mmCIF file of C-alpha atoms in Angstrom:
data_model
loop_
_atom_site.group_PDB
_atom_site.id
_atom_site.type_symbol
_atom_site.label_atom_id
_atom_site.label_comp_id
_atom_site.label_asym_id
_atom_site.label_seq_id
_atom_site.Cartn_x
_atom_site.Cartn_y
_atom_site.Cartn_z
ATOM 1 C CA VAL A 212 87.417 70.060 -29.335
ATOM 2 C CA HIS A 213 84.785 68.025 -28.216
ATOM 3 C CA ARG A 214 81.199 68.551 -29.766
ATOM 4 C CA THR A 215 79.786 66.738 -26.402
ATOM 5 C CA ARG A 216 81.849 69.158 -23.811
ATOM 6 C CA TYR A 217 81.512 72.350 -22.625
ATOM 7 C CA THR A 218 82.129 75.169 -20.827
ATOM 8 C CA LEU A 219 81.299 78.022 -18.644
ATOM 9 C CA ASP A 220 82.305 81.062 -18.178
ATOM 10 C CA VAL A 221 81.021 83.771 -15.374
ATOM 11 C CA GLY A 222 81.922 87.929 -14.961
ATOM 12 C CA ALA A 223 80.444 91.025 -12.891
ATOM 13 C CA LEU A 224 80.842 94.312 -13.522
ATOM 14 C CA TRP A 225 80.604 96.473 -10.443
ATOM 15 C CA GLU A 226 80.192 100.764 -11.002
ATOM 16 C CA PRO A 227 80.127 102.482 -7.682
ATOM 17 C CA THR A 228 77.603 105.169 -6.961
ATOM 18 C CA VAL A 229 79.668 107.635 -5.903
ATOM 19 C CA GLN A 230 82.240 108.625 -7.463
ATOM 20 C CA PRO A 231 84.452 112.268 -8.295
ATOM 21 C CA PRO A 232 83.066 114.613 -10.233
ATOM 22 C CA SER A 233 85.827 113.854 -13.408
ATOM 23 C CA VAL A 234 86.495 109.924 -12.469
ATOM 24 C CA LYS A 235 83.745 107.062 -13.492
ATOM 25 C CA VAL A 236 85.493 103.842 -12.393
ATOM 26 C CA LYS A 237 84.269 100.560 -13.601
ATOM 27 C CA TYR A 238 85.600 97.188 -11.612
ATOM 28 C CA ALA A 239 85.374 93.483 -12.885
ATOM 29 C CA ALA A 240 85.952 90.237 -12.358
ATOM 30 C CA VAL A 241 85.720 86.768 -14.615
ATOM 31 C CA VAL A 242 85.727 83.402 -14.177
ATOM 32 C CA ARG A 243 86.557 81.474 -17.104
ATOM 33 C CA ASN A 244 85.967 77.210 -16.946
ATOM 34 C CA LEU A 245 83.153 77.602 -14.265
ATOM 35 C CA LEU A 246 83.082 73.930 -15.329
ATOM 36 C CA PRO A 247 85.942 71.765 -15.026
ATOM 37 C CA VAL A 248 86.074 70.159 -18.667
ATOM 38 C CA ARG A 249 88.688 67.139 -19.183
ATOM 39 C CA PHE A 250 89.962 66.127 -23.104
ATOM 40 C CA ASN A 251 90.331 62.812 -23.760
ATOM 41 C CA LEU A 252 92.241 63.133 -27.608
ATOM 42 C CA PRO A 253 93.719 60.937 -29.093
ATOM 43 C CA ALA A 254 96.840 61.318 -32.009
ATOM 44 C CA VAL A 255 95.658 60.427 -35.299
ATOM 45 C CA ASP A 256 97.945 59.662 -38.440
ATOM 46 C CA LEU A 257 97.035 62.370 -41.116
ATOM 47 C CA ALA A 258 94.780 59.491 -42.691
ATOM 48 C CA GLY A 259 93.537 59.230 -39.131
ATOM 49 C CA ASN A 260 94.735 55.966 -37.965
ATOM 50 C CA PRO A 261 95.596 55.884 -34.237
ATOM 51 C CA VAL A 262 99.021 56.466 -32.911
ATOM 52 C CA ALA A 263 100.027 54.379 -30.838
ATOM 53 C CA GLY A 264 101.556 54.744 -27.213
ATOM 54 C CA PHE A 265 100.430 58.778 -27.602
ATOM 55 C CA ASN A 266 97.010 60.742 -26.442
ATOM 56 C CA PHE A 267 96.619 63.991 -25.928
ATOM 57 C CA SER A 268 94.323 64.367 -22.607
ATOM 58 C CA PHE A 269 93.807 68.177 -20.498
ATOM 59 C CA ARG A 270 91.295 69.365 -17.824
ATOM 60 C CA LEU A 271 90.309 73.385 -18.126
ATOM 61 C CA ASN A 272 90.545 74.598 -14.726
ATOM 62 C CA PRO A 273 89.222 77.665 -13.269
ATOM 63 C CA GLU A 274 90.587 80.801 -14.370
ATOM 64 C CA ILE A 275 89.963 84.265 -12.622
ATOM 65 C CA ASP A 276 90.528 87.488 -14.606
ATOM 66 C CA LEU A 277 90.444 90.967 -12.673
ATOM 67 C CA GLY A 278 90.387 94.724 -13.998
ATOM 68 C CA VAL A 279 89.257 98.208 -13.457
ATOM 69 C CA MET A 280 88.891 100.556 -15.886
ATOM 70 C CA ALA A 281 88.889 104.721 -15.732
ATOM 71 C CA LYS A 282 87.462 107.401 -17.246
ATOM 72 C CA TRP A 283 88.031 110.711 -17.065
ATOM 73 C CA ARG A 284 86.370 113.110 -18.228
ATOM 74 C CA GLU A 285 85.097 111.148 -20.476
ATOM 75 C CA ARG A 286 87.663 111.772 -22.981
ATOM 76 C CA THR A 287 90.572 109.738 -21.576
ATOM 77 C CA ASN A 288 89.745 105.470 -20.609
ATOM 78 C CA LEU A 289 92.272 103.784 -18.466
ATOM 79 C CA VAL A 290 92.451 100.332 -17.865
ATOM 80 C CA LEU A 291 94.274 97.036 -15.455
ATOM 81 C CA GLU A 292 93.585 93.415 -16.418
ATOM 82 C CA LEU A 293 95.085 90.606 -15.043
ATOM 83 C CA HIS A 294 94.035 87.608 -16.589
ATOM 84 C CA ASN A 295 94.285 83.851 -14.817
ATOM 85 C CA VAL A 296 95.393 85.111 -11.927
ATOM 86 C CA THR A 297 94.771 81.956 -10.289
ATOM 87 C CA SER A 298 97.759 80.761 -12.609
ATOM 88 C CA SER A 299 95.604 78.203 -13.212
ATOM 89 C CA ASN A 300 96.596 75.279 -16.456
ATOM 90 C CA GLY A 301 99.892 75.807 -16.369
ATOM 91 C CA GLY A 302 99.745 79.057 -17.358
ATOM 92 C CA ASP A 303 101.492 82.464 -15.565
ATOM 93 C CA ILE A 304 99.553 85.464 -14.516
ATOM 94 C CA SER A 305 99.558 88.012 -16.903
ATOM 95 C CA VAL A 306 99.296 92.350 -16.843
ATOM 96 C CA HIS A 307 98.170 94.716 -19.523
ATOM 97 C CA ALA A 308 97.782 97.498 -18.876
ATOM 98 C CA GLY A 309 96.496 100.452 -20.998
ATOM 99 C CA VAL A 310 95.654 104.382 -22.823
ATOM 100 C CA GLU A 311 93.286 105.991 -24.828
ATOM 101 C CA HIS A 312 92.653 108.776 -25.339
ATOM 102 C CA TRP A 313 89.897 110.514 -27.600
ATOM 103 C CA LEU A 314 89.588 114.188 -30.400
ATOM 104 C CA ALA A 315 87.557 115.886 -31.504
ATOM 105 C CA GLY A 316 84.741 115.461 -30.192
ATOM 106 C CA ASP A 317 85.036 111.732 -30.284
ATOM 107 C CA VAL A 318 86.353 110.656 -33.238
ATOM 108 C CA PHE A 319 90.210 110.100 -32.912
ATOM 109 C CA ALA A 320 91.086 107.708 -30.631
ATOM 110 C CA VAL A 321 95.074 107.692 -29.890
ATOM 111 C CA ARG A 322 96.173 104.395 -27.858
ATOM 112 C CA ALA A 323 98.761 102.586 -25.986
ATOM 113 C CA GLY A 324 99.993 100.176 -23.436
ATOM 114 C CA TYR A 325 101.372 97.002 -21.916
ATOM 115 C CA ASP A 326 100.464 93.197 -23.098
ATOM 116 C CA ASP A 327 101.285 91.340 -21.399
ATOM 117 C CA ASP A 328 105.394 91.047 -21.883
ATOM 118 C CA ARG A 329 105.687 93.266 -25.115
ATOM 119 C CA PRO A 330 104.677 97.136 -25.569
ATOM 120 C CA VAL A 331 100.997 97.576 -27.920
ATOM 121 C CA PHE A 332 100.528 101.216 -29.938
ATOM 122 C CA GLY A 333 96.725 101.760 -31.640
ATOM 123 C CA LEU A 334 94.806 104.475 -33.771
ATOM 124 C CA GLY A 335 90.667 104.101 -33.646
ATOM 125 C CA ILE A 336 88.824 106.473 -36.160
ATOM 126 C CA ASN A 337 84.824 106.447 -35.052
ATOM 127 C CA LEU A 338 82.017 107.817 -38.099
ATOM 128 C CA LYS A 339 79.541 107.074 -36.119
ATOM 129 C CA VAL A 340 77.979 104.121 -38.281
ATOM 130 C CA VAL A 341 81.300 102.457 -38.942
ATOM 131 C CA ARG A 342 83.879 102.146 -36.806
ATOM 132 C CA ILE A 343 88.309 101.487 -37.777
ATOM 133 C CA ASP A 344 91.198 100.141 -35.540
ATOM 134 C CA VAL A 345 94.371 99.377 -35.796
ATOM 135 C CA ALA A 346 97.172 97.926 -32.359
ATOM 136 C CA ALA A 347 100.354 97.056 -32.667
ATOM 137 C CA GLY A 348 102.707 95.667 -31.586
ATOM 138 C CA LEU A 349 106.857 97.490 -32.340
ATOM 139 C CA LYS A 350 107.323 94.901 -34.574
ATOM 140 C CA PRO A 351 104.173 95.118 -36.646
ATOM 141 C CA ARG A 352 104.795 91.711 -38.102
ATOM 142 C CA GLU A 353 104.669 89.668 -35.017
ATOM 143 C CA ARG A 354 101.745 91.602 -34.062
ATOM 144 C CA LEU A 355 99.532 93.434 -35.532
ATOM 145 C CA ALA A 356 95.323 93.856 -35.345
ATOM 146 C CA VAL A 357 93.192 95.671 -37.592
ATOM 147 C CA GLY A 358 89.049 95.769 -36.009
ATOM 148 C CA VAL A 359 86.050 97.427 -38.667
ATOM 149 C CA SER A 360 82.552 97.544 -37.640
ATOM 150 C CA PHE A 361 79.880 98.483 -38.304
ATOM 151 C CA ARG A 362 76.963 100.528 -36.501
ATOM 152 C CA PHE A 363 72.825 100.430 -37.840
#
């Protein structure tokens, strides 16, 4: 938004040392916009001329996200995330939850979840060198994601 403005995000991940044998639990917390910053953006028309009487000004305040992940028997992951628990910056708290299960020795993943206001589903293929992930909501035209990553 502006080349001389910046903020800072800080996160922590904690895994208890004592856990049940078939479940591993991790906890996470993130503070986004730890350094609050204010932006003043003057409105301009398509030619770059100022628009009188209108300026866009906002401040990014700190937000806190919390999460927990449980890995069950090395094949199933359960995740719960609470985003913006402080309801900062005009936003509300949002809930994200999901389950992922790996089949065929960590080659195929089947996923289902809840993303703030609607269910989502996904599939993954892990071929060690290349990984392909696809996720969609009930209306794929509105919510669809494809990811391809390579490991060297």
